[in-house]
Amino acid sequence: MKFFIDTANLEQIREAADMGILDGVTTNPSLMAKEGIAGKDNILRHYAAIAKMVDGDVSAEVISTEFEGIIREGQELAEIAPNIVVKVPMIREGVKAISKFTEMGIRTNCTLVFSSAQAILAAKAGATYVSPFIGRIDDTNWDGMDLIYEIVEIYANYGFATEVLAASIRTSKHIKDCAMAGADVVTCPLKTIEGLFKHPLTDIGLEKFLADYNKLNG
Ligand code: E4P
């Protein structure tokens, strides 16, 4: 299972890359805004900086919602670097654009997916990745993980090549459950990745090992 970091913050990307476990980056317009990145040139420059920091894929999201605009924007984003993946929303015009990008050899990430029916459309259009949002479904009092199990099963039934990129991840349990479900990728904030390290018995065990060593070795 690949690990992507879900941020536009360069320091956090560097920190995750330094851990040696980072396979890529996802961003969205809200994450870019959080970093104060505004204006087309700055946005393109920021994506270029991120793309240089990692070997893996970097999802850069379009803002347009009509076909021609999505294609224009997507081509510009794809030209930034070979590891840029164009992130396109799950809307009618978006699916049409993903299909066109597939023909053009431009890789895509279909975002804002909340049902397996939508995920079928993304795969049919040839999306490289599909991004189901687990946490936002949980927020509606439903179970976001059900969606991951469904999509993984449907894609396996038909041998769809689209990779399941579990997004809107909030907890270590989400990550473990995604691994159990067979998701290809999880994208999470740095804090959630760091949460994976934690177990009280590890801390207690290490403290005891060091104390025992120090008893004899000073
Ligand atoms: C990533 O591709 C998504 O945009 C992101 O995971 C959404 O996460 P959120 O629901 O925490 O905003």
Coordinates of N, CA and C and ligand atoms in Angstrom, one line a residue:
M1 N 0.9 -1.2 0.0 CA 0.0 0.0 0.0 C 0.9 1.3 0.0
K2 N 0.6 2.2 -0.9 CA 1.4 3.4 -1.0 C 0.9 4.4 0.0
F3 N 1.8 5.2 0.5 CA 1.5 6.3 1.5 C 1.7 7.6 0.8
F4 N 0.6 8.4 0.6 CA 0.7 9.8 0.2 C 0.5 10.7 1.3
I5 N 1.1 11.9 1.3 CA 0.7 12.9 2.3 C -0.2 13.9 1.7
D6 N -1.2 14.2 2.5 CA -2.3 15.1 2.1 C -2.1 16.5 2.6
T7 N -1.3 17.2 1.9 CA -0.9 18.6 2.3 C -0.3 19.4 1.2
A8 N -0.3 20.7 1.3 CA 0.5 21.5 0.4 C 1.6 22.2 1.1
N9 N 1.9 21.8 2.4 CA 2.9 22.4 3.2 C 4.3 21.7 3.0
L10 N 5.2 22.5 2.4 CA 6.5 22.0 2.0 C 7.3 21.3 3.2
E11 N 7.2 22.0 4.4 CA 7.9 21.4 5.5 C 7.4 20.0 5.9
Q12 N 6.1 19.9 5.9 CA 5.5 18.6 6.3 C 5.8 17.6 5.2
I13 N 5.8 18.0 3.9 CA 6.2 17.0 2.9 C 7.6 16.5 3.1
R14 N 8.5 17.5 3.4 CA 9.9 17.1 3.6 C 10.0 16.2 4.8
E15 N 9.3 16.5 5.9 CA 9.4 15.7 7.1 C 8.9 14.2 6.8
A16 N 7.8 14.1 6.1 CA 7.3 12.8 5.7 C 8.3 12.0 4.8
A17 N 8.9 12.8 3.8 CA 9.8 12.2 2.9 C 11.1 11.7 3.7
D18 N 11.5 12.5 4.7 CA 12.7 12.1 5.5 C 12.4 10.8 6.3
M19 N 11.2 10.5 6.5 CA 10.9 9.2 7.3 C 11.2 8.0 6.4
G20 N 11.3 8.3 5.1 CA 11.6 7.2 4.1 C 10.4 6.3 3.8
I21 N 9.2 6.8 4.0 CA 8.0 6.0 3.8 C 7.0 6.7 2.8
L22 N 7.5 7.8 2.2 CA 6.5 8.6 1.4 C 6.5 8.2 0.0
D23 N 5.3 8.0 -0.6 CA 5.2 7.6 -2.0 C 4.6 8.7 -2.9
G24 N 4.1 9.7 -2.3 CA 3.5 10.8 -3.1 C 2.8 11.8 -2.3
V25 N 2.1 12.7 -3.0 CA 1.4 13.9 -2.3 C 0.1 14.1 -3.0
T26 N -0.9 14.4 -2.2 CA -2.2 14.9 -2.7 C -2.4 16.3 -2.2
T27 N -3.0 17.2 -3.0 CA -3.3 18.5 -2.6 C -4.8 18.8 -3.1
N28 N -5.3 19.8 -2.6 CA -6.6 20.3 -3.1 C -6.7 21.8 -2.9
P29 N -7.6 22.5 -3.5 CA -7.7 23.9 -3.4 C -7.7 24.4 -2.0
S30 N -8.4 23.7 -1.1 CA -8.4 24.1 0.3 C -7.1 24.1 1.0
L31 N -6.3 23.0 0.6 CA -5.0 22.8 1.2 C -4.0 23.9 0.7
M32 N -4.2 24.3 -0.6 CA -3.3 25.3 -1.2 C -3.7 26.6 -0.5
A33 N -4.9 26.9 -0.3 CA -5.4 28.2 0.3 C -4.8 28.2 1.8
K34 N -4.8 27.1 2.5 CA -4.3 27.0 3.8 C -2.9 27.5 3.9
E35 N -2.1 27.2 2.8 CA -0.7 27.7 2.8 C -0.6 29.1 2.3
G36 N -1.7 29.7 1.9 CA -1.7 31.1 1.4 C -1.2 31.2 0.0
I37 N -1.3 30.1 -0.8 CA -0.8 30.1 -2.2 C -1.9 30.6 -3.1
A38 N -1.8 31.8 -3.7 CA -2.8 32.3 -4.5 C -2.2 32.9 -5.8
G39 N -3.0 32.9 -6.8 CA -2.5 33.5 -8.1 C -2.0 32.3 -9.0
K40 N -2.3 32.3 -10.3 CA -1.9 31.2 -11.1 C -0.4 30.9 -11.1
D41 N 0.4 31.9 -11.2 CA 1.8 31.6 -11.3 C 2.4 31.0 -10.0
N42 N 1.9 31.6 -8.9 CA 2.3 31.1 -7.6 C 1.9 29.6 -7.4
I43 N 0.7 29.4 -7.8 CA 0.1 28.0 -7.7 C 1.0 27.0 -8.5
L44 N 1.2 27.4 -9.8 CA 2.0 26.5 -10.6 C 3.4 26.3 -10.1
R45 N 4.0 27.4 -9.6 CA 5.4 27.3 -8.9 C 5.4 26.4 -7.7
H46 N 4.3 26.5 -6.9 CA 4.2 25.7 -5.7 C 4.1 24.2 -6.1
Y47 N 3.3 23.9 -7.1 CA 3.2 22.5 -7.5 C 4.6 22.0 -8.0
A48 N 5.3 22.9 -8.7 CA 6.6 22.5 -9.3 C 7.5 22.2 -8.1
A49 N 7.5 23.0 -7.0 CA 8.3 22.8 -5.9 C 8.0 21.4 -5.2
I50 N 6.7 21.1 -5.1 CA 6.3 19.9 -4.5 C 6.8 18.7 -5.3
A51 N 6.5 18.8 -6.6 CA 6.9 17.7 -7.6 C 8.4 17.4 -7.5
K52 N 9.2 18.4 -7.2 CA 10.7 18.2 -7.1 C 11.0 17.4 -5.8
M53 N 10.2 17.6 -4.8 CA 10.5 17.0 -3.5 C 10.3 15.5 -3.4
V54 N 9.4 15.0 -4.2 CA 9.1 13.6 -4.1 C 9.3 12.9 -5.5
D55 N 9.6 11.6 -5.4 CA 9.7 10.8 -6.7 C 8.4 10.4 -7.2
G56 N 7.4 10.2 -6.2 CA 6.1 9.7 -6.6 C 5.2 10.7 -7.1
D57 N 3.9 10.3 -7.3 CA 2.9 11.2 -7.9 C 2.4 12.3 -7.0
V58 N 2.2 13.4 -7.6 CA 1.7 14.6 -6.9 C 0.3 15.0 -7.6
S59 N -0.8 15.0 -6.8 CA -2.0 15.3 -7.4 C -2.2 16.8 -7.3
A60 N -2.5 17.5 -8.5 CA -2.8 18.9 -8.6 C -4.2 19.1 -9.1
E61 N -5.0 19.8 -8.4 CA -6.4 19.8 -8.7 C -6.8 21.0 -9.6
V62 N -7.7 20.7 -10.6 CA -8.2 21.8 -11.5 C -9.3 22.5 -10.7
I63 N -9.5 23.8 -11.2 CA -10.6 24.6 -10.6 C -11.8 24.7 -11.5
S64 N -11.5 24.5 -12.8 CA -12.6 24.6 -13.8 C -13.6 23.5 -13.6
T65 N -14.9 23.8 -14.0 CA -15.9 22.8 -13.9 C -16.6 22.5 -15.2
E66 N -16.0 23.1 -16.3 CA -16.6 22.7 -17.6 C -15.4 22.1 -18.4
F67 N -15.8 21.3 -19.4 CA -14.9 20.4 -20.1 C -13.6 21.1 -20.7
E68 N -13.9 22.2 -21.5 CA -12.7 22.9 -22.1 C -11.8 23.4 -21.1
G69 N -12.3 24.0 -20.0 CA -11.5 24.6 -19.0 C -10.7 23.5 -18.2
I70 N -11.3 22.4 -18.0 CA -10.6 21.3 -17.2 C -9.5 20.8 -18.1
I71 N -9.7 20.7 -19.4 CA -8.7 20.2 -20.3 C -7.5 21.2 -20.4
R72 N -7.9 22.5 -20.5 CA -6.8 23.5 -20.6 C -6.0 23.5 -19.4
E73 N -6.7 23.6 -18.2 CA -6.0 23.6 -16.9 C -5.1 22.3 -16.7
G74 N -5.7 21.2 -17.0 CA -5.1 19.9 -16.8 C -3.8 19.8 -17.6
Q75 N -3.8 20.3 -18.9 CA -2.6 20.2 -19.7 C -1.5 21.1 -19.1
E76 N -1.9 22.2 -18.6 CA -0.9 23.1 -18.0 C -0.3 22.5 -16.8
L77 N -1.1 21.9 -16.0 CA -0.6 21.2 -14.7 C 0.3 20.0 -15.1
A78 N -0.2 19.2 -16.1 CA 0.6 18.0 -16.5 C 2.0 18.4 -17.0
E79 N 2.1 19.6 -17.6 CA 3.4 20.1 -18.2 C 4.4 20.4 -17.1
I80 N 3.9 20.7 -15.9 CA 4.8 21.1 -14.8 C 5.9 20.1 -14.6
A81 N 5.6 18.8 -14.5 CA 6.5 17.7 -14.2 C 5.9 16.4 -14.5
P82 N 6.7 15.4 -14.8 CA 6.1 14.1 -15.2 C 5.4 13.4 -14.1
N83 N 5.7 13.8 -12.8 CA 5.0 13.1 -11.7 C 3.7 13.8 -11.3
I84 N 3.3 14.9 -12.0 CA 2.0 15.5 -11.7 C 0.9 14.7 -12.3
V85 N -0.1 14.5 -11.4 CA -1.4 13.8 -11.8 C -2.5 14.9 -11.7
V86 N -3.3 14.9 -12.7 CA -4.4 16.0 -12.7 C -5.6 15.5 -12.0
K87 N -5.9 16.3 -10.9 CA -7.0 15.9 -10.1 C -8.3 16.6 -10.6
V88 N -9.3 15.8 -10.8 CA -10.5 16.2 -11.5 C -11.8 15.8 -10.7
P89 N -12.7 16.8 -10.4 CA -13.9 16.4 -9.6 C -14.8 15.4 -10.3
M90 N -15.5 14.6 -9.5 CA -16.5 13.6 -10.0 C -17.8 14.4 -10.4
I91 N -17.7 15.0 -11.6 CA -18.9 15.6 -12.1 C -19.0 15.2 -13.6
R92 N -20.1 15.4 -14.2 CA -20.3 14.9 -15.6 C -19.1 15.4 -16.5
E93 N -18.9 16.7 -16.4 CA -17.8 17.3 -17.3 C -16.4 16.8 -16.9
G94 N -16.3 16.5 -15.6 CA -15.0 15.9 -15.1 C -14.8 14.6 -15.7
V95 N -15.8 13.7 -15.7 CA -15.6 12.3 -16.2 C -15.3 12.4 -17.7
K96 N -16.0 13.3 -18.4 CA -15.7 13.5 -19.8 C -14.3 13.9 -20.0
A97 N -13.8 14.8 -19.2 CA -12.4 15.3 -19.3 C -11.4 14.2 -18.9
I98 N -11.7 13.4 -17.9 CA -10.8 12.2 -17.6 C -10.7 11.3 -18.7
S99 N -11.8 11.0 -19.4 CA -11.8 10.2 -20.6 C -10.9 10.7 -21.7
K100 N -11.0 12.0 -21.9 CA -10.1 12.7 -22.9 C -8.6 12.7 -22.4
F101 N -8.4 13.0 -21.1 CA -7.0 12.9 -20.6 C -6.4 11.5 -20.8
T102 N -7.3 10.5 -20.6 CA -6.8 9.1 -20.8 C -6.3 8.9 -22.2
E103 N -7.1 9.4 -23.2 CA -6.7 9.3 -24.6 C -5.4 10.0 -24.9
M104 N -5.3 11.2 -24.2 CA -4.1 12.0 -24.4 C -2.8 11.5 -23.6
G105 N -3.0 10.5 -22.8 CA -1.9 10.0 -22.0 C -1.6 10.8 -20.8
I106 N -2.6 11.6 -20.3 CA -2.4 12.4 -19.1 C -3.0 11.7 -18.0
R107 N -2.2 11.5 -16.9 CA -2.8 10.7 -15.7 C -3.7 11.6 -14.9
T108 N -4.7 10.9 -14.3 CA -5.7 11.7 -13.5 C -6.0 11.0 -12.2
N109 N -6.6 11.8 -11.3 CA -7.1 11.4 -10.0 C -8.5 11.9 -9.9
C110 N -9.5 11.0 -9.9 CA -10.9 11.5 -9.8 C -11.3 11.7 -8.4
T111 N -11.6 12.9 -8.0 CA -11.7 13.3 -6.6 C -13.2 13.5 -6.2
L112 N -13.5 13.6 -4.9 CA -14.8 13.9 -4.4 C -15.8 12.7 -4.8
V113 N -15.2 11.5 -4.5 CA -16.0 10.3 -4.8 C -16.6 9.8 -3.5
F114 N -18.0 9.7 -3.5 CA -18.7 9.3 -2.3 C -19.6 8.0 -2.5
S115 N -19.5 7.4 -3.7 CA -20.3 6.2 -3.9 C -19.5 5.3 -4.8
S116 N -19.9 4.0 -4.7 CA -19.2 3.0 -5.6 C -19.7 3.2 -7.1
A117 N -20.9 3.7 -7.2 CA -21.4 4.0 -8.6 C -20.5 5.1 -9.2
Q118 N -20.2 6.1 -8.5 CA -19.3 7.1 -9.0 C -17.9 6.5 -9.4
A119 N -17.4 5.6 -8.5 CA -16.1 5.0 -8.7 C -16.1 4.2 -10.0
I120 N -17.3 3.6 -10.3 CA -17.3 2.8 -11.6 C -17.1 3.8 -12.8
L121 N -17.8 4.9 -12.7 CA -17.6 5.9 -13.8 C -16.2 6.3 -14.0
A122 N -15.5 6.6 -12.8 CA -14.1 7.0 -12.9 C -13.2 6.0 -13.5
A123 N -13.5 4.7 -13.2 CA -12.7 3.6 -13.8 C -13.0 3.5 -15.3
K124 N -14.3 3.6 -15.6 CA -14.6 3.4 -17.0 C -14.0 4.5 -17.9
A125 N -13.8 5.7 -17.3 CA -13.2 6.8 -18.0 C -11.6 6.7 -18.0
G126 N -11.1 5.7 -17.3 CA -9.7 5.4 -17.3 C -8.9 6.2 -16.3
A127 N -9.5 6.7 -15.2 CA -8.8 7.5 -14.2 C -7.6 6.6 -13.7
T128 N -6.5 7.3 -13.4 CA -5.3 6.5 -12.8 C -5.7 6.2 -11.4
Y129 N -6.3 7.2 -10.7 CA -6.6 7.0 -9.3 C -8.1 7.4 -9.1
V130 N -8.8 6.8 -8.1 CA -10.1 7.2 -7.7 C -9.9 7.6 -6.2
S131 N -10.5 8.7 -5.8 CA -10.3 9.2 -4.4 C -11.7 9.2 -3.6
P132 N -12.0 8.0 -3.0 CA -13.2 8.0 -2.1 C -12.8 8.7 -0.8
F133 N -13.7 9.5 -0.3 CA -13.4 10.3 0.9 C -14.0 9.7 2.2
I134 N -13.2 8.9 2.9 CA -13.7 8.2 4.1 C -14.3 9.0 5.2
G135 N -13.4 10.0 5.6 CA -13.7 10.8 6.8 C -15.0 11.6 6.6
R136 N -15.2 12.1 5.4 CA -16.3 13.0 5.2 C -17.6 12.2 5.2
I137 N -17.5 10.9 4.8 CA -18.7 10.0 4.9 C -18.9 9.7 6.4
D138 N -17.9 9.4 7.2 CA -18.0 9.1 8.6 C -18.7 10.3 9.3
D139 N -18.4 11.5 8.8 CA -19.0 12.8 9.4 C -20.5 12.8 9.2
T140 N -21.0 12.1 8.3 CA -22.5 12.1 8.0 C -23.2 10.9 8.8
N141 N -22.4 10.3 9.7 CA -22.9 9.2 10.5 C -23.1 7.9 9.7
W142 N -22.3 7.8 8.6 CA -22.3 6.5 7.9 C -20.9 6.0 8.0
D143 N -20.6 4.8 7.3 CA -19.3 4.2 7.5 C -18.5 4.3 6.2
G144 N -17.5 5.2 6.2 CA -16.7 5.5 5.0 C -16.0 4.3 4.5
M145 N -15.6 3.4 5.5 CA -14.8 2.2 5.1 C -15.6 1.3 4.2
D146 N -16.9 1.2 4.4 CA -17.8 0.4 3.5 C -17.5 0.7 2.0
L147 N -17.3 1.9 1.7 CA -17.1 2.4 0.4 C -15.8 1.8 -0.2
I148 N -14.7 1.8 0.7 CA -13.5 1.3 0.2 C -13.6 -0.2 -0.1
Y149 N -14.2 -1.0 0.8 CA -14.4 -2.4 0.5 C -15.2 -2.6 -0.8
E150 N -16.2 -1.8 -1.0 CA -17.1 -2.0 -2.2 C -16.2 -1.7 -3.5
I151 N -15.5 -0.6 -3.5 CA -14.8 -0.2 -4.7 C -13.7 -1.3 -5.0
V152 N -13.0 -1.7 -3.9 CA -11.9 -2.7 -4.1 C -12.5 -3.9 -4.8
E153 N -13.6 -4.4 -4.3 CA -14.3 -5.6 -4.8 C -14.7 -5.4 -6.2
I154 N -15.4 -4.3 -6.5 CA -15.9 -4.0 -7.9 C -14.7 -4.0 -8.9
Y155 N -13.7 -3.2 -8.5 CA -12.5 -3.1 -9.4 C -11.9 -4.5 -9.7
A156 N -11.8 -5.3 -8.6 CA -11.2 -6.6 -8.8 C -12.1 -7.5 -9.7
N157 N -13.4 -7.4 -9.5 CA -14.4 -8.2 -10.4 C -14.1 -8.0 -11.8
Y158 N -13.8 -6.7 -12.2 CA -13.6 -6.4 -13.6 C -12.2 -6.1 -14.1
G159 N -11.3 -6.2 -13.2 CA -9.9 -6.0 -13.5 C -9.6 -4.5 -13.9
F160 N -10.4 -3.6 -13.3 CA -10.1 -2.2 -13.6 C -8.7 -1.8 -13.1
A161 N -8.0 -1.0 -13.9 CA -6.6 -0.7 -13.6 C -6.6 0.5 -12.6
T162 N -7.6 1.3 -12.5 CA -7.7 2.5 -11.6 C -7.3 2.1 -10.2
E163 N -6.4 2.9 -9.6 CA -6.0 2.6 -8.2 C -6.9 3.2 -7.2
V164 N -7.2 2.5 -6.1 CA -8.1 3.1 -5.1 C -7.2 3.9 -4.1
L165 N -7.4 5.2 -4.1 CA -6.6 6.1 -3.3 C -7.6 6.6 -2.2
A166 N -7.5 5.9 -1.0 CA -8.4 6.3 0.1 C -8.0 7.7 0.6
A167 N -9.0 8.6 0.6 CA -8.7 10.0 1.0 C -9.6 10.4 2.2
S168 N -9.4 11.6 2.7 CA -10.1 12.1 3.9 C -9.9 11.1 5.0
I169 N -8.6 10.7 5.2 CA -8.3 9.8 6.3 C -8.1 10.6 7.6
R170 N -8.6 10.1 8.7 CA -8.5 10.9 9.9 C -7.8 10.1 11.0
T171 N -7.7 8.8 11.0 CA -7.2 8.0 12.1 C -6.2 6.9 11.6
S172 N -5.5 6.4 12.6 CA -4.6 5.2 12.3 C -5.5 4.0 12.0
K173 N -6.7 4.0 12.6 CA -7.6 2.8 12.3 C -8.0 2.9 10.8
H174 N -8.3 4.1 10.3 CA -8.6 4.2 8.9 C -7.5 3.6 8.1
I175 N -6.3 3.9 8.4 CA -5.1 3.4 7.6 C -5.1 1.9 7.7
K176 N -5.2 1.3 8.9 CA -5.1 -0.1 9.1 C -6.3 -0.8 8.3
D177 N -7.5 -0.2 8.4 CA -8.7 -0.8 7.7 C -8.5 -0.7 6.2
C178 N -7.9 0.4 5.7 CA -7.6 0.5 4.3 C -6.7 -0.6 3.8
A179 N -5.7 -0.9 4.6 CA -4.7 -2.0 4.3 C -5.4 -3.3 4.3
M180 N -6.4 -3.6 5.2 CA -7.1 -4.8 5.3 C -8.0 -4.9 4.0
A181 N -8.6 -3.8 3.6 CA -9.5 -3.8 2.5 C -8.8 -3.9 1.1
G182 N -7.5 -3.7 1.1 CA -6.8 -3.8 -0.1 C -6.7 -2.5 -0.9
A183 N -6.9 -1.3 -0.3 CA -6.7 0.0 -1.0 C -5.3 0.1 -1.5
D184 N -5.1 0.6 -2.7 CA -3.8 0.8 -3.2 C -3.0 1.8 -2.6
V185 N -3.7 2.9 -2.2 CA -3.0 4.1 -1.6 C -3.8 4.7 -0.5
V186 N -3.2 5.2 0.5 CA -3.9 6.1 1.5 C -3.2 7.4 1.5
T187 N -4.0 8.5 1.5 CA -3.4 9.8 1.6 C -3.9 10.4 3.0
C188 N -2.9 10.9 3.8 CA -3.3 11.4 5.1 C -2.4 12.5 5.5
P189 N -2.9 13.3 6.4 CA -2.1 14.4 7.0 C -0.9 13.9 7.8
L190 N 0.1 14.7 7.9 CA 1.3 14.2 8.6 C 1.0 13.7 10.0
K191 N 0.1 14.4 10.7 CA -0.3 14.0 12.1 C -0.8 12.5 12.1
T192 N -1.6 12.2 11.1 CA -2.2 10.8 11.1 C -1.1 9.8 10.8
I193 N -0.2 10.1 9.9 CA 1.0 9.2 9.6 C 1.8 9.0 10.9
E194 N 2.0 10.1 11.6 CA 2.8 10.0 12.9 C 2.1 9.2 13.9
G195 N 0.8 9.2 13.9 CA 0.0 8.4 14.8 C 0.3 6.9 14.7
L196 N 0.7 6.5 13.6 CA 1.0 5.1 13.4 C 2.2 4.6 14.3
F197 N 3.1 5.5 14.6 CA 4.2 5.1 15.5 C 3.8 4.7 16.9
K198 N 2.7 5.3 17.3 CA 2.4 5.3 18.7 C 1.8 4.0 19.3
H199 N 2.4 3.4 20.3 CA 1.8 2.4 21.1 C 2.5 2.5 22.5
P200 N 1.6 2.5 23.6 CA 2.1 2.7 24.9 C 3.1 1.6 25.3
L201 N 2.9 0.4 24.8 CA 3.8 -0.7 25.2 C 5.2 -0.5 24.6
T202 N 5.2 0.1 23.5 CA 6.5 0.4 22.9 C 7.3 1.4 23.8
D203 N 6.6 2.4 24.2 CA 7.3 3.4 25.1 C 7.7 2.8 26.4
I204 N 6.8 2.0 27.0 CA 7.1 1.4 28.3 C 8.3 0.4 28.1
G205 N 8.2 -0.4 27.0 CA 9.3 -1.4 26.7 C 10.6 -0.8 26.5
L206 N 10.7 0.3 25.8 CA 11.9 1.0 25.5 C 12.5 1.6 26.8
E207 N 11.6 2.2 27.6 CA 12.1 2.8 28.8 C 12.8 1.7 29.7
K208 N 12.2 0.5 29.8 CA 12.7 -0.6 30.6 C 14.0 -1.1 30.0
F209 N 14.1 -1.3 28.7 CA 15.3 -1.7 28.1 C 16.5 -0.8 28.4
L210 N 16.2 0.5 28.2 CA 17.3 1.5 28.5 C 17.6 1.6 29.9
A211 N 16.6 1.4 30.8 CA 16.9 1.5 32.3 C 17.8 0.3 32.7
D212 N 17.5 -0.9 32.1 CA 18.2 -2.1 32.4 C 19.7 -2.0 31.9
Y213 N 19.8 -1.4 30.7 CA 21.1 -1.2 30.1 C 21.9 -0.3 31.0
N214 N 21.3 0.8 31.4 CA 22.0 1.8 32.2 C 22.4 1.3 33.6
K215 N 21.6 0.3 34.2 CA 22.0 -0.2 35.5 C 23.4 -0.8 35.5
L216 N 23.8 -1.4 34.4 CA 25.1 -2.1 34.3 C 26.1 -1.2 33.6
N217 N 25.7 -0.3 32.7 CA 26.6 0.4 31.9 C 26.7 1.9 32.3
G218 N 26.0 2.3 33.3 CA 26.1 3.6 33.8 C 25.5 4.7 33.0
Ligands
E4P1 C1 -7.4 14.3 -0.9 O1 -7.2 14.0 -2.0 C2 -8.6 14.9 -0.4 O2 -8.8 16.2 -1.0 C3 -8.5 15.1 1.1 O3 -8.1 13.8 1.6 C4 -9.8 15.5 1.8 O4 -9.6 15.4 3.2 P1 -10.6 16.2 4.2 O5 -11.9 15.5 4.2 O6 -9.9 16.0 5.5 O7 -10.6 17.6 3.8

